[in-house]
Amino acid sequence: MPRTITIFDTTLRDGEQAPGASMDHSAKLQLARQLARLNVDVIEAGFPISSPEDFESVRAIAEEIEGPSIAGLARALPKDIERCWEAVKPAAKPRIHTFIGTSKVHVEKRFGKTEDEVLQMAVDGVRLACSLCDDVEFSAEDAMRTRLEYLRDVVEAVIEAGAKTVNIPDTVGYATPWQMYETIQYLFENVPNIDETVISVHCHDDLGMSVANSLAAVRAGAGQVECTVNGIGERAGNASLEEIVMALRTRGDEFDADTNINTREIMTTSRMVSTLTGFVVQPNKAIVGANAFAHEAGIHQHGMIQDRQTYEIMRPEDVGLTESVFTLGPRSGKHGLRSRLEKLGYVIPDEEMEEIYERFLAVADRKKRVYDEDLHVIMRQASTEAMPEVWHLERVQVTTGTALEPMGLVVLRRNGDTVTTVSHGNGPVDAVYDAIGKIVEMDGLEMADYSVRGITRGQDALGEATVRVRWQGEEAVGQAASLDVIEASAQAFLNAVNSLLLRQRARERGEVEEGPARPVL
Ligand code: KIV
Ligand code: ZN
């Protein structure tokens, strides 16, 4: 009988910490619902102390989502743990996930403490968490660069203190598969109370070995894997959920282990994460890349026609890849739209259906064929536009051409007043951005990143712009999609500007703590 490995999804916490991947409240709820359909065992919904927004999202997910355990992250500090408990306690199965750095560099440089002092903090944190919540996980941050005997002592002590799961993170993506195997094996052989807990692994992909390392840990006896959809996460990202799950499913002979994941929901979840975060999945990405199941070479196609198994180790339908390409058009009714959206994981309350349908028709009338990817964008736009605005985009217009200096005209509205400005630039987007900059008058506003991509195929694809801006030591990301890339670019820039201004307002009202509360993980 294969072991069942617990899948702990941290897309909403570690994944969302990737620069530029931030999701708003409704996007997080949307994704949490889909993660429940994917049947992950644990959803790490956020880091409640890091911001009031994170707290609210974790709490909303804990209140609504049924099925998976809902975890929140907390440093091994009383204020973090208590705040985390406030956020997760409405869940049917709440979990507090507390952590502290255990490697030399964390112990000595980051905390200026001794190993014994850090061990005591870990134990105190776990005890406090256990006094509040039945399900407590402890992580020894930077475990893979931690002195092995000390790691053993920490693991033993936190199990003794009540941790039901003990996680061994490779925080900086430094480990190799055999080192990971030996570390987990060492813990199983040297921690006397190890059978009272589940050993977990959490790998980052800095050297491209996160999935291999996670699987090595499973082979050595780990019972939980922490991962993210599409492998998103800080720096090079986290171990990818879909790769781990499909490796266990496809190579059961090697691991004698499987998961509870409903693999047919993998594609839908991957696309949702890509749309909600704006992180494009590379075409050759294992399992979910556009080419993962495409066979171009004639010799492969010939083999496939005779027997699929010649070149195919997994069936596309097992990961939810169906043949259907275009689904809806201008004549599609509300019923058809709702049922397609439900298949894509969106639950639409009746009172919102009319508005979503109108948005759909606006795209369908211009585009004729509406693909699933377009529907994801329509849904994201509906949630973004429901967010409060400081500046509203009334109109954008450009004049450009090979023999012309590009010119942009922008009309913005704030508190009922409209302001119009015209500007020139190196290109039409530059001209529009310059005009917006002149209107919003935010001194030192800097563009850190700008990209635009076609979301679906063909000439009439929706274009999605992603913009990262910096101002007064803060960063914000804005995204928008439209059939017109200039409009998408202007709206994305304005979304980022609005989010900076709203944060500033909240700070002035004392609703947001000063300084970045998120520790570097
Ligand atoms: O990478 C890391 O160490 C983490 C821990 C908080 C689990 O994300
Ligand atoms: Zn991490």
Coordinates of C-alpha atoms and ligand atoms in Angstrom, one line a residue:
M1 CA 0.0 0.0 0.0
P2 CA 1.7 3.3 -1.0
R3 CA 2.1 6.0 1.6
T4 CA 0.0 9.1 1.2
I5 CA 2.2 12.2 1.1
T6 CA 0.6 15.4 2.5
I7 CA 0.6 18.2 0.0
F8 CA 1.1 21.5 1.8
D9 CA 0.5 24.3 -0.7
T10 CA 2.2 27.6 0.0
T11 CA 1.4 29.4 -3.3
L12 CA -0.6 32.0 -1.3
R13 CA 2.3 32.6 1.2
D14 CA 5.7 31.8 -0.2
G15 CA 4.6 31.9 -3.8
E16 CA 3.0 35.2 -3.3
Q17 CA 6.2 36.6 -1.8
A18 CA 7.8 36.4 -5.3
P19 CA 8.5 40.0 -6.3
G20 CA 5.6 41.1 -8.5
A21 CA 3.4 38.1 -7.7
S22 CA 1.2 39.7 -5.2
M23 CA -2.5 38.9 -5.3
D24 CA -5.4 41.0 -4.0
H25 CA -7.9 39.7 -1.5
S26 CA -10.5 38.4 -4.0
A27 CA -7.8 36.8 -6.1
K28 CA -6.5 35.0 -3.0
L29 CA -10.0 33.7 -2.2
Q30 CA -10.5 32.6 -5.8
L31 CA -7.3 30.7 -5.7
A32 CA -8.0 29.1 -2.3
R33 CA -11.3 27.8 -3.7
Q34 CA -9.4 26.2 -6.6
L35 CA -6.7 24.7 -4.3
A36 CA -9.6 23.1 -2.4
R37 CA -10.9 21.6 -5.7
L38 CA -7.3 20.4 -6.4
N39 CA -7.6 18.7 -3.1
V40 CA -4.4 19.9 -1.5
D41 CA -4.2 18.8 2.2
V42 CA -3.0 22.1 3.6
I43 CA -3.3 25.7 2.3
E44 CA -0.8 28.1 3.8
A45 CA -3.0 31.1 3.3
G46 CA -0.5 33.9 4.3
F47 CA 1.5 35.5 7.0
P48 CA -1.1 37.2 9.2
I49 CA 1.3 39.6 11.1
S50 CA 2.9 40.9 7.9
S51 CA 0.1 43.3 7.1
P52 CA -3.6 43.9 7.8
E53 CA -4.4 42.8 4.2
D54 CA -2.7 39.4 4.8
F55 CA -4.5 39.0 8.1
E56 CA -7.8 39.6 6.4
S57 CA -7.1 37.2 3.5
V58 CA -6.1 34.4 5.8
R59 CA -9.1 35.0 8.0
A60 CA -11.5 35.0 5.0
I61 CA -10.0 31.8 3.7
A62 CA -10.2 30.2 7.1
E63 CA -13.9 31.2 7.3
E64 CA -14.9 30.0 3.9
I65 CA -12.8 27.1 2.6
E66 CA -13.8 23.6 3.6
G67 CA -11.6 20.5 3.1
P68 CA -8.0 21.4 3.5
S69 CA -6.4 22.5 6.7
I70 CA -5.8 26.3 6.7
A71 CA -2.3 27.3 7.9
G72 CA -0.9 30.7 8.7
L73 CA 2.8 31.5 9.2
A74 CA 4.2 33.1 12.3
R75 CA 7.8 33.7 13.5
A76 CA 8.5 32.0 16.9
L77 CA 7.4 35.2 18.7
P78 CA 4.3 35.5 20.9
K79 CA 2.8 38.5 18.9
D80 CA 3.1 36.6 15.6
I81 CA 1.7 33.4 17.0
E82 CA -1.3 35.1 18.6
R83 CA -2.0 37.1 15.5
C84 CA -1.8 34.0 13.4
W85 CA -4.2 32.2 15.7
E86 CA -6.7 35.0 15.4
A87 CA -6.6 34.6 11.6
V88 CA -6.8 30.8 11.3
K89 CA -9.1 29.9 14.2
P90 CA -12.4 30.1 12.2
A91 CA -11.1 27.2 10.0
A92 CA -12.5 23.7 10.5
K93 CA -8.9 22.5 10.6
P94 CA -6.6 25.4 11.6
R95 CA -2.8 25.1 11.7
I96 CA -0.2 27.4 13.1
H97 CA 3.1 27.2 11.3
T98 CA 5.8 28.8 13.4
F99 CA 9.5 29.0 12.4
I100 CA 12.9 30.3 13.4
G101 CA 16.3 30.3 11.6
T102 CA 18.7 27.6 12.9
S103 CA 21.8 27.9 10.7
K104 CA 24.9 29.6 12.1
V105 CA 24.3 32.7 10.0
H106 CA 20.8 33.1 11.3
V107 CA 21.6 32.2 14.9
E108 CA 24.6 34.4 15.2
K109 CA 24.3 37.2 12.6
R110 CA 20.5 37.6 12.3
F111 CA 19.5 37.1 15.9
G112 CA 22.9 37.7 17.7
K113 CA 22.0 34.7 20.0
T114 CA 23.5 31.3 20.9
E115 CA 22.2 28.0 19.6
D116 CA 20.7 27.2 23.0
E117 CA 18.8 30.5 23.1
V118 CA 17.3 29.9 19.6
L119 CA 16.4 26.4 20.6
Q120 CA 14.5 27.8 23.6
M121 CA 12.7 30.3 21.4
A122 CA 11.6 27.5 19.1
V123 CA 10.3 25.4 22.0
D124 CA 8.5 28.4 23.6
G125 CA 7.0 29.3 20.2
V126 CA 5.7 25.7 19.7
R127 CA 4.4 25.5 23.3
L128 CA 2.5 28.8 22.9
A129 CA 1.1 27.7 19.5
C130 CA 0.0 24.3 21.0
S131 CA -1.8 26.1 23.8
L132 CA -4.0 27.8 21.1
C133 CA -4.2 25.3 18.3
D134 CA -4.3 21.5 18.0
D135 CA -2.3 21.4 14.8
V136 CA 1.2 23.0 15.0
E137 CA 4.0 22.9 12.5
F138 CA 7.5 24.0 13.2
S139 CA 10.1 25.0 10.6
A140 CA 13.8 25.2 11.2
E141 CA 14.5 27.9 8.6
D142 CA 17.7 27.3 6.6
A143 CA 17.8 23.7 8.0
M144 CA 20.0 22.5 5.1
R145 CA 22.8 24.8 6.2
T146 CA 22.3 24.0 9.9
R147 CA 24.8 21.9 11.9
L148 CA 23.3 18.5 11.8
E149 CA 23.6 17.6 15.5
Y150 CA 22.0 20.9 16.4
L151 CA 19.2 20.3 13.8
R152 CA 18.6 16.9 15.5
D153 CA 18.4 18.6 18.9
V154 CA 15.9 21.3 17.6
V155 CA 13.8 18.7 16.0
E156 CA 13.7 16.5 19.1
A157 CA 12.9 19.5 21.3
V158 CA 10.0 20.8 19.2
I159 CA 8.4 17.4 18.9
E160 CA 8.6 17.1 22.7
A161 CA 7.0 20.6 22.8
G162 CA 4.1 19.3 20.7
A163 CA 4.8 20.0 17.0
K164 CA 2.8 17.6 14.9
T165 CA 4.8 18.4 11.8
V166 CA 8.4 19.4 11.6
N167 CA 9.6 21.0 8.4
I168 CA 13.1 20.9 7.1
P169 CA 13.4 23.8 4.7
D170 CA 16.2 24.3 2.1
T171 CA 15.5 28.1 2.4
V172 CA 18.2 29.2 0.0
G173 CA 18.1 26.3 -2.5
Y174 CA 21.5 25.0 -1.5
A175 CA 20.9 21.3 -1.0
T176 CA 21.6 18.4 -3.4
P177 CA 19.3 15.4 -3.6
W178 CA 21.7 13.0 -1.9
Q179 CA 22.4 15.5 0.9
M180 CA 18.7 15.9 1.4
Y181 CA 18.2 12.1 1.5
E182 CA 21.0 11.7 4.0
T183 CA 19.7 14.6 6.2
I184 CA 16.2 13.1 6.5
Q185 CA 17.6 9.6 7.0
Y186 CA 19.9 11.0 9.7
L187 CA 16.9 12.6 11.5
F188 CA 14.9 9.3 11.3
E189 CA 17.9 7.4 12.8
N190 CA 18.9 9.9 15.5
V191 CA 15.8 11.7 16.8
P192 CA 14.3 9.3 19.3
N193 CA 10.7 10.7 19.2
I194 CA 10.6 11.2 15.5
D195 CA 7.6 8.8 15.1
E196 CA 5.4 11.3 17.0
T197 CA 5.6 13.8 14.1
V198 CA 5.4 14.1 10.4
I199 CA 8.7 15.2 8.8
S200 CA 8.1 17.7 6.0
V201 CA 10.4 19.3 3.4
H202 CA 10.3 22.7 1.8
C203 CA 12.7 23.3 -1.1
H204 CA 13.7 26.4 -3.0
D205 CA 14.9 26.2 -6.6
D206 CA 18.0 28.4 -6.6
L207 CA 20.1 25.6 -8.2
G208 CA 17.2 24.1 -10.0
M209 CA 17.0 21.1 -7.7
S210 CA 13.9 21.8 -5.6
V211 CA 11.8 19.0 -7.0
A212 CA 14.6 16.5 -7.0
N213 CA 15.4 17.4 -3.4
S214 CA 11.7 17.2 -2.3
L215 CA 11.5 13.7 -3.9
A216 CA 14.7 12.6 -2.3
A217 CA 13.2 13.6 1.1
V218 CA 10.1 11.6 0.3
R219 CA 12.3 8.6 -0.4
A220 CA 14.0 9.0 2.9
G221 CA 10.7 9.0 4.7
A222 CA 9.3 12.6 4.7
G223 CA 5.5 12.5 4.9
Q224 CA 4.8 16.1 3.8
V225 CA 6.0 18.2 0.9
E226 CA 5.6 22.0 0.7
C227 CA 5.3 23.4 -2.7
T228 CA 3.7 26.0 -5.0
V229 CA 1.7 25.9 -8.2
N230 CA 3.9 26.6 -11.2
G231 CA 6.8 26.6 -8.7
I232 CA 6.4 30.4 -8.1
G233 CA 8.1 31.9 -5.1
E234 CA 10.9 34.1 -4.0
R235 CA 14.0 34.3 -6.3
A236 CA 14.1 31.1 -8.4
G237 CA 10.9 29.9 -6.7
N238 CA 9.7 26.9 -4.7
A239 CA 9.4 23.3 -5.7
S240 CA 6.6 22.9 -8.2
L241 CA 3.4 21.2 -6.9
E242 CA 2.5 19.7 -10.2
E243 CA 5.9 18.2 -10.8
I244 CA 6.1 16.6 -7.4
V245 CA 2.5 15.2 -7.7
M246 CA 3.0 13.8 -11.2
A247 CA 6.4 12.4 -10.4
L248 CA 4.8 10.5 -7.5
R249 CA 1.9 9.4 -9.6
T250 CA 3.9 8.4 -12.6
R251 CA 6.8 6.8 -10.7
G252 CA 5.0 5.1 -7.9
D253 CA 7.3 2.2 -8.5
E254 CA 10.3 4.4 -7.3
F255 CA 8.6 6.1 -4.3
D256 CA 5.9 3.8 -3.2
A257 CA 4.0 6.9 -2.3
D258 CA 1.1 9.0 -3.8
T259 CA -0.9 12.1 -2.9
N260 CA -4.6 13.0 -2.5
I261 CA -4.4 15.5 -5.4
N262 CA -7.1 15.5 -8.0
T263 CA -4.6 15.8 -10.9
R264 CA -7.4 16.7 -13.4
E265 CA -7.5 20.1 -11.7
I266 CA -3.8 20.8 -12.3
M267 CA -4.1 22.7 -15.6
T268 CA -7.0 24.8 -14.4
T269 CA -5.0 25.7 -11.2
S270 CA -1.8 26.4 -13.1
R271 CA -3.6 28.8 -15.5
M272 CA -5.4 30.5 -12.7
V273 CA -2.1 31.1 -10.8
S274 CA -0.5 32.4 -14.0
T275 CA -3.4 34.8 -14.7
L276 CA -3.8 36.0 -11.1
T277 CA -0.1 36.7 -10.6
G278 CA 0.9 37.7 -14.2
F279 CA 3.7 35.1 -14.0
V280 CA 3.8 33.5 -17.4
V281 CA 4.5 29.7 -17.5
Q282 CA 7.4 28.9 -19.8
P283 CA 6.3 26.8 -22.8
N284 CA 8.7 24.0 -22.0
K285 CA 7.8 23.8 -18.3
A286 CA 7.2 20.2 -17.1
I287 CA 3.5 19.2 -16.8
V288 CA 1.9 22.6 -17.4
G289 CA 3.9 24.2 -20.1
A290 CA 2.1 24.8 -23.4
N291 CA 4.5 22.3 -25.1
A292 CA 4.6 19.7 -22.3
F293 CA 2.4 17.4 -24.3
A294 CA 3.0 18.6 -27.8
H295 CA 4.8 16.3 -30.2
E296 CA 6.2 18.2 -33.2
A297 CA 8.8 16.0 -34.6
G298 CA 7.5 13.7 -37.4
I299 CA 9.1 10.6 -35.9
H300 CA 7.4 11.3 -32.6
Q301 CA 4.0 11.9 -34.2
H302 CA 4.3 8.7 -36.1
G303 CA 5.2 6.7 -33.0
M304 CA 2.3 8.4 -31.1
I305 CA -0.2 7.4 -33.8
Q306 CA 0.8 3.8 -33.4
D307 CA 0.8 3.7 -29.7
R308 CA 0.7 6.8 -27.4
Q309 CA 3.0 5.1 -24.9
T310 CA 5.9 5.3 -27.4
Y311 CA 6.6 8.9 -26.4
E312 CA 4.1 9.7 -23.7
I313 CA 4.6 8.8 -20.0
M314 CA 1.5 10.7 -18.7
R315 CA -1.8 11.2 -20.4
P316 CA -2.7 14.9 -21.0
E317 CA -6.2 14.3 -19.7
D318 CA -4.8 13.2 -16.3
V319 CA -3.6 16.7 -15.7
G320 CA -6.8 18.2 -17.0
L321 CA -5.6 19.1 -20.5
T322 CA -8.6 18.7 -22.8
E323 CA -8.7 19.0 -26.5
S324 CA -11.2 21.9 -26.5
V325 CA -9.6 25.1 -27.8
F326 CA -12.2 27.8 -28.3
T327 CA -15.3 27.6 -26.3
L328 CA -17.5 30.6 -26.3
G329 CA -18.4 33.5 -28.7
P330 CA -20.7 36.5 -29.0
R331 CA -23.8 34.3 -29.2
S332 CA -23.0 32.3 -26.0
G333 CA -25.6 32.7 -23.3
K334 CA -25.2 33.4 -19.6
H335 CA -25.8 29.7 -18.9
G336 CA -23.0 28.6 -21.1
L337 CA -20.7 31.2 -19.7
R338 CA -21.5 30.3 -16.1
S339 CA -20.9 26.6 -16.7
R340 CA -17.6 27.3 -18.5
L341 CA -16.5 29.6 -15.6
E342 CA -17.4 26.9 -13.1
K343 CA -15.2 24.4 -14.9
L344 CA -12.4 26.9 -14.7
G345 CA -13.0 27.2 -10.9
Y346 CA -15.0 30.4 -10.6
V347 CA -18.0 30.5 -8.4
I348 CA -20.1 33.5 -9.5
P349 CA -22.8 34.8 -7.1
D350 CA -26.1 35.5 -9.0
E351 CA -25.8 39.2 -8.3
E352 CA -22.4 39.4 -10.0
M353 CA -23.4 37.3 -13.1
E354 CA -24.9 40.1 -15.1
E355 CA -21.8 42.3 -14.8
I356 CA -19.5 39.4 -15.7
Y357 CA -21.7 38.6 -18.7
E358 CA -21.5 42.2 -19.9
R359 CA -17.7 42.1 -19.6
F360 CA -17.7 38.8 -21.5
L361 CA -19.9 40.2 -24.3
A362 CA -17.7 43.3 -24.6
V363 CA -14.7 41.0 -25.3
A364 CA -16.7 38.5 -27.4
D365 CA -18.1 41.2 -29.7
R366 CA -14.7 42.4 -30.6
K367 CA -12.8 39.1 -30.5
K368 CA -15.4 36.5 -31.7
R369 CA -13.6 33.6 -30.1
V370 CA -13.2 33.7 -26.4
Y371 CA -10.7 31.2 -25.0
D372 CA -10.3 30.0 -21.4
E373 CA -7.4 32.3 -20.9
D374 CA -9.6 35.2 -21.9
L375 CA -12.1 34.2 -19.3
H376 CA -9.4 34.1 -16.6
V377 CA -8.5 37.7 -17.6
I378 CA -12.1 38.8 -17.5
M379 CA -12.5 37.4 -14.0
R380 CA -9.4 39.1 -12.8
Q381 CA -10.4 42.4 -14.3
A382 CA -13.7 42.2 -12.6
S383 CA -12.0 41.8 -9.3
T384 CA -9.3 44.4 -9.9
E385 CA -11.9 47.0 -11.0
A386 CA -13.9 46.4 -7.9
M387 CA -10.9 47.7 -5.9
P388 CA -11.0 51.4 -4.7
E389 CA -9.2 53.8 -7.0
V390 CA -7.5 57.2 -6.4
W391 CA -7.1 58.1 -10.1
H392 CA -9.5 56.7 -12.7
L393 CA -8.5 56.4 -16.4
E394 CA -11.1 58.2 -18.5
R395 CA -9.3 58.2 -21.8
V396 CA -6.0 57.4 -23.5
Q397 CA -5.1 58.2 -27.0
V398 CA -1.8 58.0 -28.9
T399 CA -0.4 59.2 -32.2
T400 CA 2.5 57.3 -33.5
G401 CA 4.2 56.1 -36.7
T402 CA 7.6 55.6 -38.3
A403 CA 8.0 59.3 -39.2
L404 CA 6.3 60.8 -36.1
E405 CA 7.4 61.6 -32.6
P406 CA 5.0 59.5 -30.5
M407 CA 2.5 61.5 -28.6
G408 CA 0.1 60.4 -25.8
L409 CA -3.0 62.1 -24.5
V410 CA -4.3 61.0 -21.1
V411 CA -7.5 62.0 -19.3
L412 CA -7.6 61.0 -15.6
R413 CA -10.3 61.7 -13.0
R414 CA -9.9 62.2 -9.3
N415 CA -12.8 63.1 -6.9
G416 CA -15.0 64.1 -9.8
D417 CA -12.4 66.4 -11.4
T418 CA -10.8 65.5 -14.7
V419 CA -7.3 66.4 -15.8
T420 CA -6.0 66.2 -19.3
T421 CA -2.3 66.1 -20.3
V422 CA -0.4 65.5 -23.5
S423 CA 3.2 64.3 -23.6
H424 CA 5.8 63.0 -26.0
G425 CA 8.1 60.0 -25.6
N426 CA 10.4 57.5 -27.2
G427 CA 7.4 55.3 -28.0
P428 CA 3.6 55.5 -27.5
V429 CA 3.8 53.8 -24.1
D430 CA 6.6 56.1 -22.9
A431 CA 4.5 59.1 -24.0
V432 CA 1.4 57.9 -22.1
Y433 CA 3.5 57.1 -19.0
D434 CA 5.0 60.5 -19.1
A435 CA 1.6 62.1 -19.3
I436 CA 0.3 60.0 -16.4
G437 CA 3.4 60.9 -14.4
K438 CA 2.8 64.6 -15.0
I439 CA -0.8 64.3 -13.8
V440 CA -0.3 62.3 -10.6
E441 CA 2.7 64.4 -9.5
M442 CA 4.4 61.7 -7.3
D443 CA 7.9 62.9 -6.9
G444 CA 10.6 60.2 -7.5
L445 CA 8.1 57.7 -9.0
E446 CA 10.2 55.2 -10.8
M447 CA 9.4 52.5 -13.3
A448 CA 11.1 49.3 -12.2
D449 CA 9.7 46.9 -14.8
Y450 CA 7.3 46.9 -17.7
S451 CA 6.2 44.0 -19.8
V452 CA 3.4 43.2 -22.2
R453 CA 2.3 39.8 -23.5
G454 CA -0.5 38.3 -25.6
I455 CA -2.7 36.1 -23.5
T456 CA -4.3 34.0 -26.2
R457 CA -3.3 33.1 -29.7
G458 CA -3.9 35.1 -32.8
Q459 CA -3.8 38.7 -33.9
D460 CA -6.8 39.6 -31.8
A461 CA -5.3 38.3 -28.5
L462 CA -5.9 40.2 -25.4
G463 CA -2.7 42.0 -24.4
E464 CA -1.8 42.0 -20.7
A465 CA 0.6 44.6 -19.3
T466 CA 2.4 44.3 -16.0
V467 CA 4.1 47.2 -14.5
R468 CA 6.3 47.4 -11.3
V469 CA 6.8 50.9 -9.9
R470 CA 8.8 52.3 -6.9
W471 CA 8.0 55.3 -4.8
Q472 CA 9.2 56.4 -1.4
G473 CA 10.9 53.0 -0.7
E474 CA 7.8 51.0 -1.6
E475 CA 7.0 48.8 -4.6
A476 CA 3.7 48.1 -6.3
V477 CA 2.7 46.0 -9.2
G478 CA -0.2 46.8 -11.5
Q479 CA -1.7 44.6 -14.2
A480 CA -4.4 45.1 -16.8
A481 CA -5.5 43.5 -20.0
S482 CA -7.3 44.8 -23.0
L483 CA -7.5 44.2 -26.7
D484 CA -5.6 47.5 -27.0
V485 CA -2.1 47.2 -25.5
I486 CA -1.8 51.0 -25.0
E487 CA -4.9 51.0 -22.9
A488 CA -3.7 47.9 -21.0
S489 CA -0.4 49.6 -20.3
A490 CA -2.0 52.9 -19.1
Q491 CA -4.4 51.0 -16.8
A492 CA -1.6 48.8 -15.4
F493 CA 0.5 51.8 -14.6
L494 CA -2.4 53.5 -12.9
N495 CA -3.3 50.4 -10.9
A496 CA 0.2 50.4 -9.5
V497 CA 0.1 54.1 -8.8
N498 CA -3.3 53.7 -7.1
S499 CA -2.1 50.9 -4.9
L500 CA 0.9 53.1 -3.7
L501 CA -1.4 56.0 -3.0
L502 CA -3.9 53.8 -1.1
R503 CA -1.1 52.3 1.0
Q504 CA 0.1 55.8 1.8
R505 CA -3.4 56.8 2.8
A506 CA -3.8 53.8 5.0
R507 CA -0.4 54.5 6.7
E508 CA -1.5 58.1 7.4
R509 CA -4.6 56.8 9.0
G510 CA -2.4 54.4 11.1
E511 CA -4.0 51.3 9.5
V512 CA -0.7 49.9 8.3
E513 CA 2.4 49.2 10.4
E514 CA 5.5 51.2 9.4
G515 CA 8.3 49.3 7.7
P516 CA 8.4 46.0 6.0
A517 CA 7.0 43.4 8.5
R518 CA 7.8 40.5 6.2
P519 CA 11.0 38.8 7.2
V520 CA 13.3 37.7 4.4
L521 CA 12.7 34.0 4.0
Ligands
KIV1 O1 12.0 29.0 2.9 C1 11.7 28.9 4.1 O2 12.5 28.6 5.0 C2 10.3 29.2 4.5 C3 10.0 28.8 5.9 C4 9.2 29.9 6.6 C5 9.2 27.5 5.9 O3 9.6 29.7 3.7
ZN2 ZN 10.3 29.2 1.6

